Amino acid sequence: MELDTFMDEVVRKNPGETEFHQAVKEIAVNLIPFINKNPQYEEACILERMIEPDRTIIFSVCWEDDDGKPQINRGYRIQFNNAIGPYKGGLRFHPSVNLSVLKFLGFEQIFKNSLTTLPMGGGKGGSDFDPKGKSDREVMRFCQFFMTELSRHIGEDIDVPAGDIGVGEREIGYMYGQYKKLQKEFSGALTGKGLNFGGSPLRKEATGYGCVYFAAEMLKNKDQSLEGTRCLISGSGNVSIYTAEKLIEEGAHVVTLSDSSGFIHDPEGLNSEKLSFLKELKEERRGRISEYAEEFGCEYYADEKPWIVPCDIAFPCATQNEINENDARMLIGNGCQVVCEGSNMSTTFDGIKIFESAGIMHAPSKAANAGGVAVSGLEMSQNSLGLTWSREEIDERLRVIMRRIHEQCVKHGKKNGQIDYFMGANIAGFVKVADVMLAYGIV
Ligand code: NDP
């Protein structure tokens, strides 16, 4: 198999789906040489089968706004691969959502879920609905209409959605309420639920905490630690907030945060008082990050990304392709040694190459942000057992899972005396799913 021929076929079969092409290429670049050395995968066309979703569900979501006017959005669920467990992956509500974005996310999810060592297949869904600027009642009505259709396709042993951009505890609550009403059952068909209706302790914190645990593992491998490091975080949503919280606990200095309008630079670094303000601003008031700069008298840079600030470690935690080639050069020039991806596919293909040639430790999202889906997996286990584990127990399990993901990356990622975390994560994530697909035969 040859990369260019393989990618030509991917582009031909999925026209215009640029994010999906990018996600496939990022994986194929490592997997094709591996598959060429392991012909059992080539003979069974495993990679070709993996890039084709099992099922793509697209539906209209018609709902009524506060003025009584009908609004029409498009809903999606991509059930990508359930070789190792029920389809599992978040729902994203954002105006940029389209088939390409969700296919890239669903495809990556197969590998990420495999890395967690838990029995979860890959899926993703969402809508081009924008929760920003909508009233609570509008969000509720949208979620209910979205779930009216989605409920036909999900279930605790079939497909278990969770949150993502624009979908937090509020939206999951509204969707679960509707699911329960329609299906007449109280089951673990969604994760990220509130603690009083089947949610797991630490689910909200899990992606951010897990990302920091992964960064700590990368540093430990080089006899270093997070203490005293200067860290940039982008975004100010769920992943960013809990990445910041854990970094502060570890003694690191978090000096930036952002949203889609700009970033703040706080050279003194966040502390617990500033973090409490941030949580109230973003989780309760749904305000803008510029208000942080007003409150604490630091600089706000409109329409800029944080990557121009000198740092030791960068944690992109906002959205895909937020680090491009120029950003990567800027980060390296300003002293950055480690990039740990909290957001999915944070770096463009060319950006990855720049980090690679500079020998930067770069953790791909499928490894570094797998803590969120891992604790979702633990939420599913708790729901099946009818038990709730303690916060401490889940934190310990999360630490172990992130350590094991790191070990898998090291095992499969050794290259020229360094660890290629992308190669390690891609191969380790692939092998488990591929071997199970071989066991099933051609189905
Ligand atoms: P949230 O909706 O809570 O926060 C998203 C943050 O990113 C906001 O600050 C938002 O700013 C910013 N953002 C979104 N789109 C853009 C854009 N196009 N340009 C600049 N900034 C943008 O989402 P999450 O924190 O849950 O998710 C963030 C990332 O982490 C995503 O890539 C997601 O897929 C990934 N992820 C999330 C997991 C989870 O458990 N939540 C699990 C694994 C991965 P604004 O408010 O202005 O839009």
Short mmCIF file of C-alpha atoms and ligand atoms in Angstrom, two decimals:
data_model
loop_
_atom_site.label_atom_id
_atom_site.label_comp_id
_atom_site.label_asym_id
_atom_site.label_seq_id
_atom_site.Cartn_x
_atom_site.Cartn_y
_atom_site.Cartn_z
CA MET A 1 0.00 0.00 0.00
CA GLU A 2 1.23 3.50 -0.81
CA LEU A 3 0.20 6.71 1.00
CA ASP A 4 -0.51 8.93 -2.03
CA THR A 5 -2.66 6.33 -3.79
CA PHE A 6 -4.52 5.60 -0.58
CA MET A 7 -5.19 9.29 0.08
CA ASP A 8 -6.28 9.93 -3.54
CA GLU A 9 -8.96 7.31 -3.04
CA VAL A 10 -10.02 8.82 0.33
CA VAL A 11 -10.39 12.26 -1.31
CA ARG A 12 -12.28 10.80 -4.30
CA LYS A 13 -14.76 8.94 -2.09
CA ASN A 14 -15.27 11.79 0.40
CA PRO A 15 -15.21 14.96 -1.73
CA GLY A 16 -14.81 18.28 0.07
CA GLU A 17 -14.37 16.70 3.51
CA THR A 18 -11.07 18.40 4.26
CA GLU A 19 -11.00 17.81 8.02
CA PHE A 20 -11.75 14.13 7.48
CA HIS A 21 -9.00 13.85 4.84
CA GLN A 22 -6.58 15.48 7.30
CA ALA A 23 -7.48 13.10 10.15
CA VAL A 24 -7.08 10.06 7.89
CA LYS A 25 -3.75 11.29 6.49
CA GLU A 26 -2.38 11.96 9.97
CA ILE A 27 -3.03 8.33 10.84
CA ALA A 28 -2.24 6.74 7.48
CA VAL A 29 1.21 8.31 7.43
CA ASN A 30 2.16 6.04 10.35
CA LEU A 31 -0.13 3.11 9.66
CA ILE A 32 0.69 2.39 6.05
CA PRO A 33 4.37 1.58 6.75
CA PHE A 34 3.21 -0.51 9.73
CA ILE A 35 0.59 -2.36 7.68
CA ASN A 36 3.13 -3.02 4.95
CA LYS A 37 5.19 -4.89 7.54
CA ASN A 38 2.11 -6.73 8.88
CA PRO A 39 0.40 -8.12 5.78
CA GLN A 40 -2.50 -9.72 7.70
CA TYR A 41 -4.00 -6.22 8.01
CA GLU A 42 -3.48 -5.41 4.35
CA GLU A 43 -4.95 -8.71 3.16
CA ALA A 44 -8.14 -8.10 5.17
CA CYS A 45 -8.29 -4.41 4.03
CA ILE A 46 -8.57 -3.34 7.69
CA LEU A 47 -7.60 0.31 7.20
CA GLU A 48 -9.87 0.69 4.16
CA ARG A 49 -12.74 -0.73 6.24
CA MET A 50 -11.94 1.44 9.24
CA ILE A 51 -12.21 4.71 7.30
CA GLU A 52 -15.77 3.89 6.23
CA PRO A 53 -18.32 4.69 8.97
CA ASP A 54 -20.68 1.80 9.78
CA ARG A 55 -23.60 4.23 9.61
CA THR A 56 -24.13 7.96 9.02
CA ILE A 57 -27.40 9.35 10.31
CA ILE A 58 -28.45 12.85 9.21
CA PHE A 59 -31.73 14.40 10.27
CA SER A 60 -33.51 17.70 10.42
CA VAL A 61 -34.16 19.36 13.77
CA CYS A 62 -37.03 21.79 13.57
CA TRP A 63 -37.73 23.73 16.77
CA GLU A 64 -39.48 26.93 17.83
CA ASP A 65 -37.58 29.99 19.10
CA ASP A 66 -38.85 32.33 21.84
CA ASP A 67 -40.69 34.44 19.24
CA GLY A 68 -42.60 31.40 18.05
CA LYS A 69 -40.64 31.28 14.78
CA PRO A 70 -39.63 27.87 13.42
CA GLN A 71 -35.86 27.29 13.24
CA ILE A 72 -34.23 24.52 11.24
CA ASN A 73 -30.92 22.88 12.09
CA ARG A 74 -29.25 19.72 10.90
CA GLY A 75 -28.51 16.86 13.30
CA TYR A 76 -25.94 14.10 12.82
CA ARG A 77 -24.73 10.88 14.40
CA ILE A 78 -21.81 9.04 12.84
CA GLN A 79 -21.59 5.47 14.10
CA PHE A 80 -18.06 4.77 12.95
CA ASN A 81 -16.81 1.48 14.36
CA ASN A 82 -18.13 -0.79 17.12
CA ALA A 83 -15.56 -3.59 16.92
CA ILE A 84 -14.53 -3.29 20.56
CA GLY A 85 -17.67 -1.88 22.20
CA PRO A 86 -20.75 0.30 21.73
CA TYR A 87 -20.22 3.44 19.63
CA LYS A 88 -19.02 6.17 21.96
CA GLY A 89 -18.20 9.84 21.36
CA GLY A 90 -19.48 13.31 22.05
CA LEU A 91 -22.08 15.60 20.54
CA ARG A 92 -20.89 19.00 19.30
CA PHE A 93 -23.25 21.97 18.91
CA HIS A 94 -21.48 24.68 16.93
CA PRO A 95 -22.27 26.55 13.69
CA SER A 96 -19.15 25.06 12.05
CA VAL A 97 -20.42 21.49 12.45
CA ASN A 98 -20.73 19.57 9.19
CA LEU A 99 -20.22 16.02 7.96
CA SER A 100 -16.48 16.46 7.47
CA VAL A 101 -15.87 17.77 11.01
CA LEU A 102 -17.90 14.97 12.59
CA LYS A 103 -16.29 12.29 10.45
CA PHE A 104 -12.83 13.48 11.49
CA LEU A 105 -13.89 13.44 15.14
CA GLY A 106 -15.60 10.05 14.86
CA PHE A 107 -12.62 8.48 13.09
CA GLU A 108 -10.15 9.75 15.71
CA GLN A 109 -12.47 8.53 18.43
CA ILE A 110 -11.96 4.89 17.34
CA PHE A 111 -8.25 5.13 18.12
CA LYS A 112 -8.69 7.21 21.27
CA ASN A 113 -11.24 4.84 22.77
CA SER A 114 -9.05 1.88 21.94
CA LEU A 115 -6.12 3.53 23.75
CA THR A 116 -8.14 3.91 26.95
CA THR A 117 -8.18 0.08 27.21
CA LEU A 118 -11.94 0.26 27.90
CA PRO A 119 -14.53 -1.49 25.66
CA MET A 120 -15.77 1.45 23.59
CA GLY A 121 -16.16 1.84 19.82
CA GLY A 122 -15.97 5.17 17.98
CA GLY A 123 -18.74 7.61 17.11
CA LYS A 124 -19.52 11.31 17.05
CA GLY A 125 -22.48 13.56 16.43
CA GLY A 126 -23.92 16.99 16.86
CA SER A 127 -25.55 19.84 15.06
CA ASP A 128 -24.87 23.20 13.44
CA PHE A 129 -27.05 24.69 16.22
CA ASP A 130 -25.29 27.56 18.07
CA PRO A 131 -26.21 27.64 21.78
CA LYS A 132 -24.51 31.05 22.09
CA GLY A 133 -27.03 33.87 22.59
CA LYS A 134 -29.98 31.46 22.96
CA SER A 135 -32.22 31.51 26.01
CA ASP A 136 -32.32 28.49 28.32
CA ARG A 137 -35.78 27.60 26.99
CA GLU A 138 -34.54 27.73 23.40
CA VAL A 139 -31.62 25.43 24.25
CA MET A 140 -34.07 23.10 26.02
CA ARG A 141 -36.45 22.96 23.06
CA PHE A 142 -33.61 22.37 20.63
CA CYS A 143 -32.16 19.56 22.77
CA GLN A 144 -35.57 17.91 23.04
CA PHE A 145 -36.22 17.95 19.30
CA PHE A 146 -32.67 16.76 18.60
CA MET A 147 -33.13 13.85 21.01
CA THR A 148 -36.56 12.95 19.62
CA GLU A 149 -34.78 11.73 16.49
CA LEU A 150 -31.48 10.64 18.04
CA SER A 151 -33.20 8.42 20.62
CA ARG A 152 -34.10 5.94 17.87
CA HIS A 153 -30.42 5.26 17.24
CA ILE A 154 -28.74 5.18 20.67
CA GLY A 155 -28.86 3.01 23.81
CA GLU A 156 -26.56 1.86 26.59
CA ASP A 157 -25.33 -1.16 24.57
CA ILE A 158 -25.63 0.46 21.15
CA ASP A 159 -24.30 4.00 21.08
CA VAL A 160 -23.60 6.26 24.06
CA PRO A 161 -23.14 9.97 23.24
CA ALA A 162 -21.57 12.56 25.60
CA GLY A 163 -20.70 16.29 25.49
CA ASP A 164 -18.23 18.24 23.37
CA ILE A 165 -18.03 21.87 22.23
CA GLY A 166 -21.32 23.60 23.09
CA VAL A 167 -22.67 20.56 24.93
CA GLY A 168 -22.16 20.58 28.69
CA GLU A 169 -24.12 19.43 31.70
CA ARG A 170 -27.11 21.67 30.88
CA GLU A 171 -27.54 20.26 27.37
CA ILE A 172 -26.94 16.65 28.50
CA GLY A 173 -29.61 17.16 31.20
CA TYR A 174 -32.18 18.35 28.66
CA MET A 175 -31.33 15.54 26.24
CA TYR A 176 -31.35 12.84 28.89
CA GLY A 177 -34.72 14.09 30.18
CA GLN A 178 -36.19 13.71 26.71
CA TYR A 179 -34.51 10.33 26.12
CA LYS A 180 -35.92 8.99 29.38
CA LYS A 181 -39.40 10.21 28.52
CA LEU A 182 -39.38 8.69 25.04
CA GLN A 183 -37.76 5.35 25.91
CA LYS A 184 -39.42 4.85 29.31
CA GLU A 185 -36.10 3.75 30.79
CA PHE A 186 -33.45 5.05 33.13
CA SER A 187 -30.22 3.75 31.60
CA GLY A 188 -26.71 4.87 30.80
CA ALA A 189 -27.51 5.94 27.23
CA LEU A 190 -25.68 9.25 27.66
CA THR A 191 -22.61 10.16 29.71
CA GLY A 192 -21.67 13.50 31.23
CA LYS A 193 -24.94 13.37 33.18
CA GLY A 194 -25.48 15.37 36.37
CA LEU A 195 -24.33 13.66 39.56
CA ASN A 196 -27.88 13.16 40.80
CA PHE A 197 -29.07 11.31 37.72
CA GLY A 198 -26.36 8.77 37.00
CA GLY A 199 -23.38 11.01 36.31
CA SER A 200 -19.89 10.15 37.45
CA PRO A 201 -17.79 12.12 39.90
CA LEU A 202 -14.89 13.75 38.05
CA ARG A 203 -16.41 13.46 34.55
CA LYS A 204 -16.46 17.26 34.20
CA GLU A 205 -12.80 17.52 35.19
CA ALA A 206 -11.61 14.37 33.41
CA THR A 207 -10.42 15.65 30.02
CA GLY A 208 -8.43 18.53 31.50
CA TYR A 209 -7.02 16.54 34.42
CA GLY A 210 -6.15 13.65 32.12
CA CYS A 211 -4.35 15.98 29.74
CA VAL A 212 -2.19 17.28 32.58
CA TYR A 213 -1.50 13.73 33.79
CA PHE A 214 -0.34 12.87 30.28
CA ALA A 215 1.96 15.91 30.14
CA ALA A 216 3.37 14.92 33.53
CA GLU A 217 4.12 11.43 32.18
CA MET A 218 5.92 12.86 29.14
CA LEU A 219 8.05 15.05 31.40
CA LYS A 220 8.71 12.24 33.88
CA ASN A 221 10.11 10.22 31.02
CA LYS A 222 12.73 12.97 30.69
CA ASP A 223 13.23 13.33 34.47
CA GLN A 224 11.37 16.64 34.49
CA SER A 225 8.17 17.87 36.12
CA LEU A 226 5.43 20.45 35.64
CA GLU A 227 6.40 22.45 38.69
CA GLY A 228 7.45 25.99 37.87
CA THR A 229 6.75 25.65 34.12
CA ARG A 230 5.06 28.46 32.16
CA CYS A 231 2.01 27.10 30.40
CA LEU A 232 -0.21 28.52 27.68
CA ILE A 233 -3.80 27.34 27.50
CA SER A 234 -6.15 28.21 24.67
CA GLY A 235 -9.92 28.19 25.06
CA SER A 236 -11.82 28.78 28.29
CA GLY A 237 -14.41 26.03 28.17
CA ASN A 238 -14.62 22.70 29.93
CA VAL A 239 -11.25 21.29 28.87
CA SER A 240 -9.35 24.56 29.42
CA ILE A 241 -10.78 25.24 32.88
CA TYR A 242 -9.87 21.82 34.29
CA THR A 243 -6.49 21.75 32.56
CA ALA A 244 -5.81 25.06 34.33
CA GLU A 245 -7.10 23.75 37.66
CA LYS A 246 -4.81 20.71 37.64
CA LEU A 247 -1.80 22.70 36.38
CA ILE A 248 -2.20 25.17 39.26
CA GLU A 249 -2.31 22.21 41.67
CA GLU A 250 0.90 20.88 40.13
CA GLY A 251 2.68 24.21 40.70
CA ALA A 252 2.73 25.35 37.05
CA HIS A 253 2.04 28.94 35.93
CA VAL A 254 -0.94 29.25 33.59
CA VAL A 255 -0.51 32.57 31.81
CA THR A 256 -3.07 32.56 28.99
CA LEU A 257 -6.69 31.64 28.24
CA SER A 258 -8.77 32.47 25.19
CA ASP A 259 -12.11 32.25 23.42
CA SER A 260 -13.07 32.75 19.81
CA SER A 261 -12.79 36.56 20.23
CA GLY A 262 -9.23 36.79 21.62
CA PHE A 263 -6.89 35.85 24.46
CA ILE A 264 -5.81 37.16 27.85
CA HIS A 265 -2.20 37.24 29.06
CA ASP A 266 -1.79 37.12 32.82
CA PRO A 267 2.01 37.06 33.44
CA GLU A 268 1.56 36.42 37.17
CA GLY A 269 -0.41 33.28 36.39
CA LEU A 270 -3.78 31.99 37.51
CA ASN A 271 -4.43 31.14 41.15
CA SER A 272 -7.44 29.67 42.92
CA GLU A 273 -9.20 33.04 43.23
CA LYS A 274 -8.82 33.74 39.50
CA LEU A 275 -9.91 30.19 38.68
CA SER A 276 -13.10 30.62 40.72
CA PHE A 277 -13.82 33.80 38.78
CA LEU A 278 -13.20 31.94 35.51
CA LYS A 279 -15.59 29.11 36.46
CA GLU A 280 -18.31 31.54 37.41
CA LEU A 281 -17.72 33.59 34.24
CA LYS A 282 -17.76 30.65 31.84
CA GLU A 283 -19.82 27.92 33.52
CA GLU A 284 -22.55 30.10 35.02
CA ARG A 285 -22.70 33.46 33.24
CA ARG A 286 -21.46 32.21 29.85
CA GLY A 287 -19.49 35.47 29.53
CA ARG A 288 -16.44 36.41 27.43
CA ILE A 289 -12.78 35.96 28.40
CA SER A 290 -12.15 39.71 27.95
CA GLU A 291 -13.99 40.15 31.28
CA TYR A 292 -11.14 38.28 32.99
CA ALA A 293 -8.70 40.95 31.75
CA GLU A 294 -11.00 43.71 33.04
CA GLU A 295 -11.36 42.02 36.43
CA PHE A 296 -7.66 41.33 37.01
CA GLY A 297 -6.10 44.23 35.07
CA CYS A 298 -4.14 42.19 32.56
CA GLU A 299 -3.74 42.45 28.78
CA TYR A 300 -6.44 41.29 26.36
CA TYR A 301 -5.53 40.69 22.72
CA ALA A 302 -8.59 40.75 20.46
CA ASP A 303 -8.62 38.36 17.48
CA GLU A 304 -5.27 36.80 18.42
CA LYS A 305 -4.24 33.36 19.58
CA PRO A 306 -2.04 32.80 22.69
CA TRP A 307 0.85 31.18 20.78
CA ILE A 308 2.81 34.45 20.59
CA VAL A 309 3.54 34.35 24.36
CA PRO A 310 6.84 32.74 25.54
CA CYS A 311 6.28 29.43 27.35
CA ASP A 312 7.60 25.99 28.26
CA ILE A 313 4.42 24.06 27.49
CA ALA A 314 1.41 24.73 25.26
CA PHE A 315 -2.00 23.18 25.93
CA PRO A 316 -4.27 23.87 22.95
CA CYS A 317 -7.77 23.23 24.38
CA ALA A 318 -10.17 25.12 22.08
CA THR A 319 -10.72 23.57 18.65
CA GLN A 320 -9.19 21.79 15.63
CA ASN A 321 -6.32 23.30 13.64
CA GLU A 322 -5.76 26.05 16.17
CA ILE A 323 -1.98 25.67 15.77
CA ASN A 324 -0.82 26.15 12.20
CA GLU A 325 2.67 26.13 10.70
CA ASN A 326 3.37 29.75 11.71
CA ASP A 327 2.04 29.24 15.22
CA ALA A 328 4.28 26.16 15.56
CA ARG A 329 7.35 28.18 14.49
CA MET A 330 6.39 30.99 16.88
CA LEU A 331 6.02 28.56 19.80
CA ILE A 332 9.39 26.94 19.13
CA GLY A 333 11.09 30.34 18.71
CA ASN A 334 9.67 31.39 22.08
CA GLY A 335 11.06 28.39 23.94
CA CYS A 336 8.17 25.92 23.93
CA GLN A 337 9.38 22.35 24.64
CA VAL A 338 6.13 20.42 24.97
CA VAL A 339 2.74 20.58 23.21
CA CYS A 340 -0.06 18.58 24.77
CA GLU A 341 -3.31 18.55 22.79
CA GLY A 342 -6.50 18.99 24.83
CA SER A 343 -8.58 19.87 21.78
CA ASN A 344 -9.10 17.33 19.02
CA MET A 345 -6.60 17.58 16.12
CA SER A 346 -5.26 20.86 17.53
CA THR A 347 -2.40 21.06 15.02
CA THR A 348 -2.42 21.21 11.23
CA PHE A 349 -0.49 18.56 9.31
CA ASP A 350 2.29 21.06 8.51
CA GLY A 351 2.39 22.22 12.13
CA ILE A 352 2.97 18.62 13.25
CA LYS A 353 5.91 18.33 10.86
CA ILE A 354 7.47 21.53 12.26
CA PHE A 355 7.24 20.22 15.84
CA GLU A 356 8.59 16.85 14.72
CA SER A 357 11.64 18.28 13.01
CA ALA A 358 12.38 20.51 16.02
CA GLY A 359 12.25 17.48 18.36
CA ILE A 360 9.41 18.97 20.42
CA MET A 361 7.52 16.54 22.66
CA HIS A 362 4.09 16.61 21.05
CA ALA A 363 1.18 14.60 22.41
CA PRO A 364 -1.67 14.00 19.93
CA SER A 365 -5.21 14.58 21.12
CA LYS A 366 -6.20 10.94 20.72
CA ALA A 367 -3.80 10.14 23.56
CA ALA A 368 -3.67 13.34 25.61
CA ASN A 369 -7.39 14.10 25.83
CA ALA A 370 -8.60 10.52 26.20
CA GLY A 371 -9.25 11.09 29.92
CA GLY A 372 -12.71 12.48 29.16
CA VAL A 373 -13.97 9.46 27.30
CA ALA A 374 -12.19 7.20 29.79
CA VAL A 375 -14.23 8.59 32.68
CA SER A 376 -17.31 8.39 30.43
CA GLY A 377 -16.46 4.69 30.15
CA LEU A 378 -16.29 4.55 33.95
CA GLU A 379 -19.67 6.32 34.08
CA MET A 380 -21.09 3.54 31.87
CA SER A 381 -19.64 0.89 34.21
CA GLN A 382 -21.12 2.62 37.27
CA ASN A 383 -24.53 2.87 35.54
CA SER A 384 -24.47 -0.86 34.71
CA LEU A 385 -23.52 -1.75 38.27
CA GLY A 386 -25.95 0.71 39.83
CA LEU A 387 -23.10 2.12 41.95
CA THR A 388 -21.26 5.41 42.30
CA TRP A 389 -17.53 5.27 42.95
CA SER A 390 -15.79 7.98 44.95
CA ARG A 391 -14.03 10.92 43.37
CA GLU A 392 -10.70 9.63 44.71
CA GLU A 393 -11.25 6.19 43.22
CA ILE A 394 -12.06 7.64 39.81
CA ASP A 395 -9.11 10.00 39.94
CA GLU A 396 -6.82 7.06 40.67
CA ARG A 397 -8.32 5.06 37.77
CA LEU A 398 -7.91 8.08 35.49
CA ARG A 399 -4.24 8.45 36.47
CA VAL A 400 -3.63 4.76 35.76
CA ILE A 401 -5.40 4.97 32.39
CA MET A 402 -3.36 8.03 31.32
CA ARG A 403 -0.16 6.29 32.44
CA ARG A 404 -1.07 3.21 30.40
CA ILE A 405 -1.84 5.33 27.34
CA HIS A 406 1.57 6.93 27.73
CA GLU A 407 3.20 3.50 28.01
CA GLN A 408 1.48 2.35 24.81
CA CYS A 409 2.73 5.47 23.00
CA VAL A 410 6.28 4.80 24.21
CA LYS A 411 6.09 1.13 23.23
CA HIS A 412 4.98 1.81 19.66
CA GLY A 413 6.52 5.25 19.16
CA LYS A 414 10.29 4.72 19.53
CA LYS A 415 12.08 6.46 16.66
CA ASN A 416 15.72 7.62 16.45
CA GLY A 417 16.17 7.62 20.22
CA GLN A 418 13.04 9.78 20.71
CA ILE A 419 9.35 9.05 21.26
CA ASP A 420 7.13 9.87 18.31
CA TYR A 421 3.87 10.19 20.25
CA PHE A 422 1.77 10.43 17.08
CA MET A 423 3.18 7.20 15.67
CA GLY A 424 2.89 5.47 19.05
CA ALA A 425 -0.74 6.47 19.58
CA ASN A 426 -1.77 5.66 16.02
CA ILE A 427 -0.23 2.19 15.99
CA ALA A 428 -1.30 1.24 19.52
CA GLY A 429 -4.87 2.47 18.92
CA PHE A 430 -5.03 0.62 15.60
CA VAL A 431 -3.69 -2.80 16.62
CA LYS A 432 -6.38 -3.54 19.22
CA VAL A 433 -9.28 -2.66 16.91
CA ALA A 434 -7.66 -4.27 13.85
CA ASP A 435 -7.05 -7.58 15.64
CA VAL A 436 -10.68 -7.72 16.75
CA MET A 437 -11.83 -6.98 13.20
CA LEU A 438 -9.66 -9.85 11.99
CA ALA A 439 -11.27 -12.12 14.59
CA TYR A 440 -14.76 -11.24 13.31
CA GLY A 441 -13.91 -12.11 9.73
CA ILE A 442 -15.41 -10.18 6.85
CA VAL A 443 -18.63 -8.71 8.26
P1 NDP B 1 -16.46 24.14 25.29
O1 NDP B 1 -17.60 24.44 24.43
O2 NDP B 1 -16.65 23.97 26.75
O3 NDP B 1 -15.31 25.25 25.10
C1 NDP B 1 -14.75 25.51 23.84
C2 NDP B 1 -13.78 26.66 23.97
O4 NDP B 1 -13.06 26.78 22.75
C3 NDP B 1 -14.46 28.00 24.19
O5 NDP B 1 -13.61 28.85 24.93
C4 NDP B 1 -14.65 28.52 22.77
O6 NDP B 1 -14.75 29.93 22.66
C5 NDP B 1 -13.36 28.04 22.12
N1 NDP B 1 -13.57 27.83 20.69
C6 NDP B 1 -14.49 27.03 20.10
N2 NDP B 1 -14.41 27.12 18.76
C7 NDP B 1 -13.41 28.00 18.51
C8 NDP B 1 -12.84 28.53 17.33
N3 NDP B 1 -13.28 28.15 16.13
N4 NDP B 1 -11.82 29.41 17.46
C9 NDP B 1 -11.37 29.81 18.67
N5 NDP B 1 -11.87 29.34 19.83
C10 NDP B 1 -12.87 28.46 19.75
O7 NDP B 1 -15.78 22.82 24.65
P2 NDP B 1 -14.82 21.77 25.33
O8 NDP B 1 -13.90 22.44 26.27
O9 NDP B 1 -15.63 20.63 25.77
O10 NDP B 1 -13.99 21.25 24.06
C11 NDP B 1 -12.78 21.88 23.62
C12 NDP B 1 -12.00 20.91 22.76
O11 NDP B 1 -11.71 19.73 23.51
C13 NDP B 1 -12.71 20.42 21.49
O12 NDP B 1 -11.75 20.20 20.47
C14 NDP B 1 -13.31 19.09 21.92
O13 NDP B 1 -13.55 18.23 20.83
C15 NDP B 1 -12.18 18.57 22.80
N6 NDP B 1 -12.57 17.52 23.74
C16 NDP B 1 -13.53 17.75 24.69
C17 NDP B 1 -13.84 16.76 25.59
C18 NDP B 1 -14.79 16.98 26.71
O14 NDP B 1 -14.85 16.12 27.59
N7 NDP B 1 -15.49 18.09 26.78
C19 NDP B 1 -13.23 15.41 25.49
C20 NDP B 1 -12.18 15.31 24.50
C21 NDP B 1 -11.91 16.34 23.65
P3 NDP B 1 -16.20 30.60 22.38
O15 NDP B 1 -16.93 30.48 23.67
O16 NDP B 1 -15.88 32.00 21.98
O17 NDP B 1 -16.82 29.80 21.27
#
